[in-house]
Amino acid sequence: ELKVEQNPLFLSMQEGKNYTIYCNYSTTSDRLYWYRQDPGKSLESLFVLLSNGAVKQEGRLMASLDTKARLSTLHITAAVHDLSATYFCAVVRFGNEKLTFGTGTRLTIIP
Amino acid sequence: DAGITQSPRHKVTETGTPVTLRCHQTENHRYMYWYRQDPGHGLRLIHYSYGVKDTDKGEVSDGYSVSRSKTEDFLLTLESATSSQTSVYFCAISDPSGSGGYNEQFFGPGTRLTVL
């Protein structure tokens, strides 16, 4: 059974600071996704990571993947209030298209 | 929202009644999915479809059935709703032949279901 764990579950940060969200998964994976969800809204795709060592950046967010360690990180640089949201990682196991989600990290950026 | 609509957006029903949720897409994507979202659990896959009349179970399929008679519509039915099925339900779509092979899933706006 594929398990996906995120930590921390809750994160309160000051504006301008840097921090990292971690996503661990239990079995070999084909792809890893990061999503953002604002309160009461749907999920928005942020990144798709395919291979070991993959790194993608969009604005103040950077995601990386280490398939050997079964670990992905989402790094936030110089946080701003607009980044307040819940972030999910999700993993696809080899051979099927079923996404398994982590429980999410609720990020709050404090002015 | 990638041409995905869900109906109804909100529903309150009573235990034991049947409920059908509809997902409609205009993207002609082959795959469609139903998830439920509950606090502390993230999103969990209920059922998915990889083509018209082709469906498979997800991790929390008990108490739910699905049907897909057209590419654009994927229906989720709760035959006899229970309070444990109170949740937010999201539909998603994907196209394995497009988007660079990522098969990225795009999510609908969600349906908030309350079972009293």
Short mmCIF file of C-alpha atoms in Angstrom, two decimals:
data_model
loop_
_atom_site.label_atom_id
_atom_site.label_comp_id
_atom_site.label_asym_id
_atom_site.label_seq_id
_atom_site.Cartn_x
_atom_site.Cartn_y
_atom_site.Cartn_z
CA GLU A 1 0.00 0.00 0.00
CA LEU A 2 1.37 3.39 -1.00
CA LYS A 3 1.52 5.87 1.88
CA VAL A 4 2.32 9.54 1.55
CA GLU A 5 3.30 11.61 4.57
CA GLN A 6 3.70 15.35 4.72
CA ASN A 7 5.22 17.44 7.43
CA PRO A 8 4.63 19.68 9.04
CA LEU A 9 0.83 19.54 9.00
CA PHE A 10 0.58 23.15 10.10
CA LEU A 11 3.10 25.89 9.48
CA SER A 12 2.92 29.50 10.56
CA MET A 13 5.60 31.70 9.06
CA GLN A 14 6.54 35.32 9.11
CA GLU A 15 6.66 37.22 5.87
CA GLY A 16 10.12 37.29 4.36
CA LYS A 17 11.26 34.01 5.91
CA ASN A 18 12.22 30.77 4.16
CA TYR A 19 10.84 27.35 4.92
CA THR A 20 10.47 23.83 3.53
CA ILE A 21 7.59 21.37 3.39
CA TYR A 22 8.50 17.70 3.19
CA CYS A 23 6.73 14.85 1.42
CA ASN A 24 7.78 11.25 2.01
CA TYR A 25 6.29 8.27 0.21
CA SER A 26 6.58 4.57 0.87
CA THR A 27 7.04 2.81 -2.49
CA THR A 28 8.66 3.53 -5.82
CA SER A 29 6.76 6.10 -7.78
CA ASP A 30 6.27 7.16 -11.36
CA ARG A 31 5.43 10.81 -10.77
CA LEU A 32 4.95 13.28 -7.93
CA TYR A 33 2.67 16.32 -7.97
CA TRP A 34 2.29 19.38 -5.80
CA TYR A 35 -1.08 21.12 -5.49
CA ARG A 36 -2.29 24.25 -3.76
CA GLN A 37 -5.74 24.70 -2.25
CA ASP A 38 -7.20 27.97 -0.97
CA PRO A 39 -9.94 27.74 1.70
CA GLY A 40 -13.24 26.62 0.19
CA LYS A 41 -11.70 26.29 -3.25
CA SER A 42 -10.57 23.60 -5.62
CA LEU A 43 -7.02 22.30 -6.10
CA GLU A 44 -4.57 24.08 -8.37
CA SER A 45 -1.68 22.20 -9.91
CA LEU A 46 1.74 23.68 -9.07
CA PHE A 47 4.40 21.19 -10.17
CA VAL A 48 4.87 17.78 -11.72
CA LEU A 49 8.15 16.01 -10.95
CA LEU A 50 9.13 13.01 -13.01
CA SER A 51 12.67 11.97 -12.35
CA ASN A 52 15.34 11.80 -9.72
CA GLY A 53 16.96 15.15 -9.13
CA ALA A 54 14.14 17.04 -10.84
CA VAL A 55 13.81 20.65 -9.70
CA LYS A 56 11.11 23.08 -10.73
CA GLN A 57 10.61 26.69 -9.71
CA GLU A 58 7.74 29.10 -10.01
CA GLY A 59 8.10 32.45 -8.31
CA ARG A 60 8.88 31.94 -4.62
CA LEU A 61 8.17 28.20 -4.74
CA MET A 62 10.69 25.53 -5.67
CA ALA A 63 10.01 21.80 -5.71
CA SER A 64 12.55 19.00 -5.87
CA LEU A 65 12.47 15.22 -6.01
CA ASP A 66 14.83 12.56 -4.66
CA THR A 67 13.48 9.21 -5.82
CA LYS A 68 16.14 7.23 -3.98
CA ALA A 69 15.13 8.75 -0.66
CA ARG A 70 11.46 8.80 -1.73
CA LEU A 71 11.35 12.43 -0.70
CA SER A 72 10.11 15.61 -2.27
CA THR A 73 10.47 19.10 -0.85
CA LEU A 74 8.58 22.31 -1.51
CA HIS A 75 10.75 25.27 -0.57
CA ILE A 76 9.28 28.70 0.04
CA THR A 77 11.58 31.67 -0.35
CA ALA A 78 10.88 35.06 1.25
CA ALA A 79 7.27 34.17 2.03
CA VAL A 80 4.47 36.62 1.25
CA HIS A 81 0.88 36.62 2.50
CA ASP A 82 -0.49 35.44 -0.87
CA LEU A 83 1.21 32.09 -0.34
CA SER A 84 -1.09 31.28 2.58
CA ALA A 85 -2.92 28.08 1.54
CA THR A 86 -2.91 24.32 2.03
CA TYR A 87 -0.30 22.46 0.00
CA PHE A 88 -0.65 18.82 -0.98
CA CYS A 89 1.77 16.42 -2.51
CA ALA A 90 0.41 13.43 -4.42
CA VAL A 91 2.15 10.37 -5.81
CA VAL A 92 1.38 7.98 -8.65
CA ARG A 93 2.57 4.43 -8.36
CA PHE A 94 4.18 2.76 -11.36
CA GLY A 95 1.68 1.10 -13.65
CA ASN A 96 -1.49 2.92 -12.74
CA GLU A 97 -2.96 6.39 -12.68
CA LYS A 98 -4.28 6.47 -9.14
CA LEU A 99 -3.10 9.46 -7.14
CA THR A 100 -2.37 9.01 -3.45
CA PHE A 101 -2.41 12.31 -1.57
CA GLY A 102 -0.63 13.42 1.53
CA THR A 103 -2.74 14.94 4.30
CA GLY A 104 -1.67 18.44 3.38
CA THR A 105 0.29 21.26 5.00
CA ARG A 106 -1.69 24.31 6.04
CA LEU A 107 0.58 27.29 5.58
CA THR A 108 -0.21 30.63 7.19
CA ILE A 109 1.99 33.63 6.44
CA ILE A 110 1.93 36.26 9.18
CA PRO A 111 2.73 39.89 8.32
CA ASP B 1 -11.11 25.32 -14.07
CA ALA B 2 -10.13 23.36 -17.20
CA GLY B 3 -13.75 23.08 -18.36
CA ILE B 4 -15.03 21.01 -15.45
CA THR B 5 -18.34 21.56 -13.72
CA GLN B 6 -19.93 19.72 -10.84
CA SER B 7 -23.57 19.65 -9.85
CA PRO B 8 -25.03 20.25 -7.43
CA ARG B 9 -22.48 22.43 -5.66
CA HIS B 10 -24.19 22.01 -2.31
CA LYS B 11 -26.61 19.37 -1.12
CA VAL B 12 -28.20 18.46 2.19
CA THR B 13 -29.93 15.11 2.38
CA GLU B 14 -31.15 12.60 4.92
CA THR B 15 -29.71 9.25 5.88
CA GLY B 16 -30.96 6.45 3.66
CA THR B 17 -31.77 8.54 0.61
CA PRO B 18 -30.06 8.04 -2.75
CA VAL B 19 -27.84 10.84 -4.02
CA THR B 20 -26.22 11.35 -7.43
CA LEU B 21 -23.46 13.83 -8.10
CA ARG B 22 -22.56 14.81 -11.63
CA CYS B 23 -19.24 15.78 -13.15
CA HIS B 24 -19.24 17.29 -16.62
CA GLN B 25 -16.17 18.15 -18.71
CA THR B 26 -15.72 19.95 -22.01
CA GLU B 27 -12.05 18.96 -22.50
CA ASN B 28 -12.63 15.52 -24.04
CA HIS B 29 -10.20 14.01 -21.52
CA ARG B 30 -10.17 10.25 -21.30
CA TYR B 31 -9.72 9.82 -17.54
CA MET B 32 -12.14 11.02 -14.89
CA TYR B 33 -11.94 10.61 -11.12
CA TRP B 34 -14.03 11.07 -7.99
CA TYR B 35 -12.36 12.01 -4.70
CA ARG B 36 -13.63 12.88 -1.27
CA GLN B 37 -11.89 15.37 1.01
CA ASP B 38 -12.14 15.13 4.77
CA PRO B 39 -10.13 16.92 7.47
CA GLY B 40 -7.00 14.98 8.37
CA HIS B 41 -7.21 12.71 5.32
CA GLY B 42 -6.31 14.86 2.36
CA LEU B 43 -8.08 13.65 -0.76
CA ARG B 44 -8.96 9.98 -1.20
CA LEU B 45 -9.87 8.33 -4.47
CA ILE B 46 -13.36 6.80 -4.61
CA HIS B 47 -13.62 5.56 -8.21
CA TYR B 48 -12.09 6.47 -11.52
CA SER B 49 -12.83 5.91 -15.20
CA TYR B 50 -10.34 5.34 -17.99
CA GLY B 51 -12.92 5.47 -20.77
CA VAL B 52 -16.62 5.23 -21.52
CA LYS B 53 -18.06 2.36 -19.48
CA ASP B 54 -14.59 1.54 -18.08
CA THR B 55 -14.34 2.17 -14.36
CA ASP B 56 -12.28 0.95 -11.42
CA LYS B 57 -12.35 1.25 -7.66
CA GLY B 58 -10.24 3.54 -5.55
CA GLU B 59 -9.28 3.24 -1.91
CA VAL B 60 -12.66 4.25 -0.41
CA SER B 61 -15.21 2.81 -2.86
CA ASP B 62 -17.56 1.08 -0.39
CA GLY B 63 -21.04 2.64 -0.49
CA TYR B 64 -20.42 4.36 -3.83
CA SER B 65 -21.08 3.45 -7.45
CA VAL B 66 -20.22 5.26 -10.66
CA SER B 67 -21.29 5.34 -14.25
CA ARG B 68 -19.86 6.81 -17.42
CA SER B 69 -22.01 6.50 -20.51
CA LYS B 70 -20.47 9.49 -22.33
CA THR B 71 -16.95 10.88 -22.42
CA GLU B 72 -18.06 14.15 -20.88
CA ASP B 73 -20.09 12.88 -17.91
CA PHE B 74 -19.10 10.88 -14.83
CA LEU B 75 -21.76 10.21 -12.22
CA LEU B 76 -21.19 9.28 -8.58
CA THR B 77 -24.09 7.62 -6.76
CA LEU B 78 -24.58 7.03 -3.08
CA GLU B 79 -27.25 4.34 -3.08
CA SER B 80 -28.24 4.96 0.54
CA ALA B 81 -26.47 7.93 2.04
CA THR B 82 -24.97 7.70 5.53
CA SER B 83 -23.64 10.41 7.83
CA SER B 84 -20.09 9.11 7.27
CA GLN B 85 -20.44 10.19 3.64
CA THR B 86 -20.73 13.83 4.63
CA SER B 87 -17.78 15.33 2.81
CA VAL B 88 -16.59 17.54 0.00
CA TYR B 89 -16.48 15.65 -3.28
CA PHE B 90 -14.12 16.62 -6.07
CA CYS B 91 -14.12 15.44 -9.64
CA ALA B 92 -10.91 15.48 -11.67
CA ILE B 93 -9.97 14.85 -15.28
CA SER B 94 -6.75 13.95 -17.06
CA ASP B 95 -5.45 13.07 -20.49
CA PRO B 96 -2.54 10.59 -20.57
CA SER B 97 -1.90 11.28 -24.23
CA GLY B 98 -1.46 15.01 -23.67
CA SER B 99 0.39 17.36 -21.30
CA GLY B 100 3.77 15.81 -22.08
CA GLY B 101 2.78 12.46 -20.69
CA TYR B 102 2.40 13.81 -17.18
CA ASN B 103 -1.28 12.82 -17.03
CA GLU B 104 -1.77 15.81 -14.79
CA GLN B 105 -5.14 15.88 -13.05
CA PHE B 106 -7.32 19.01 -13.13
CA PHE B 107 -9.95 19.42 -10.47
CA GLY B 108 -13.51 20.65 -10.54
CA PRO B 109 -14.97 23.16 -8.06
CA GLY B 110 -16.28 20.54 -5.63
CA THR B 111 -19.65 19.52 -4.16
CA ARG B 112 -20.32 19.92 -0.46
CA LEU B 113 -22.61 17.09 0.68
CA THR B 114 -24.18 16.95 4.13
CA VAL B 115 -26.03 13.81 5.22
CA LEU B 116 -28.22 14.37 8.28
#
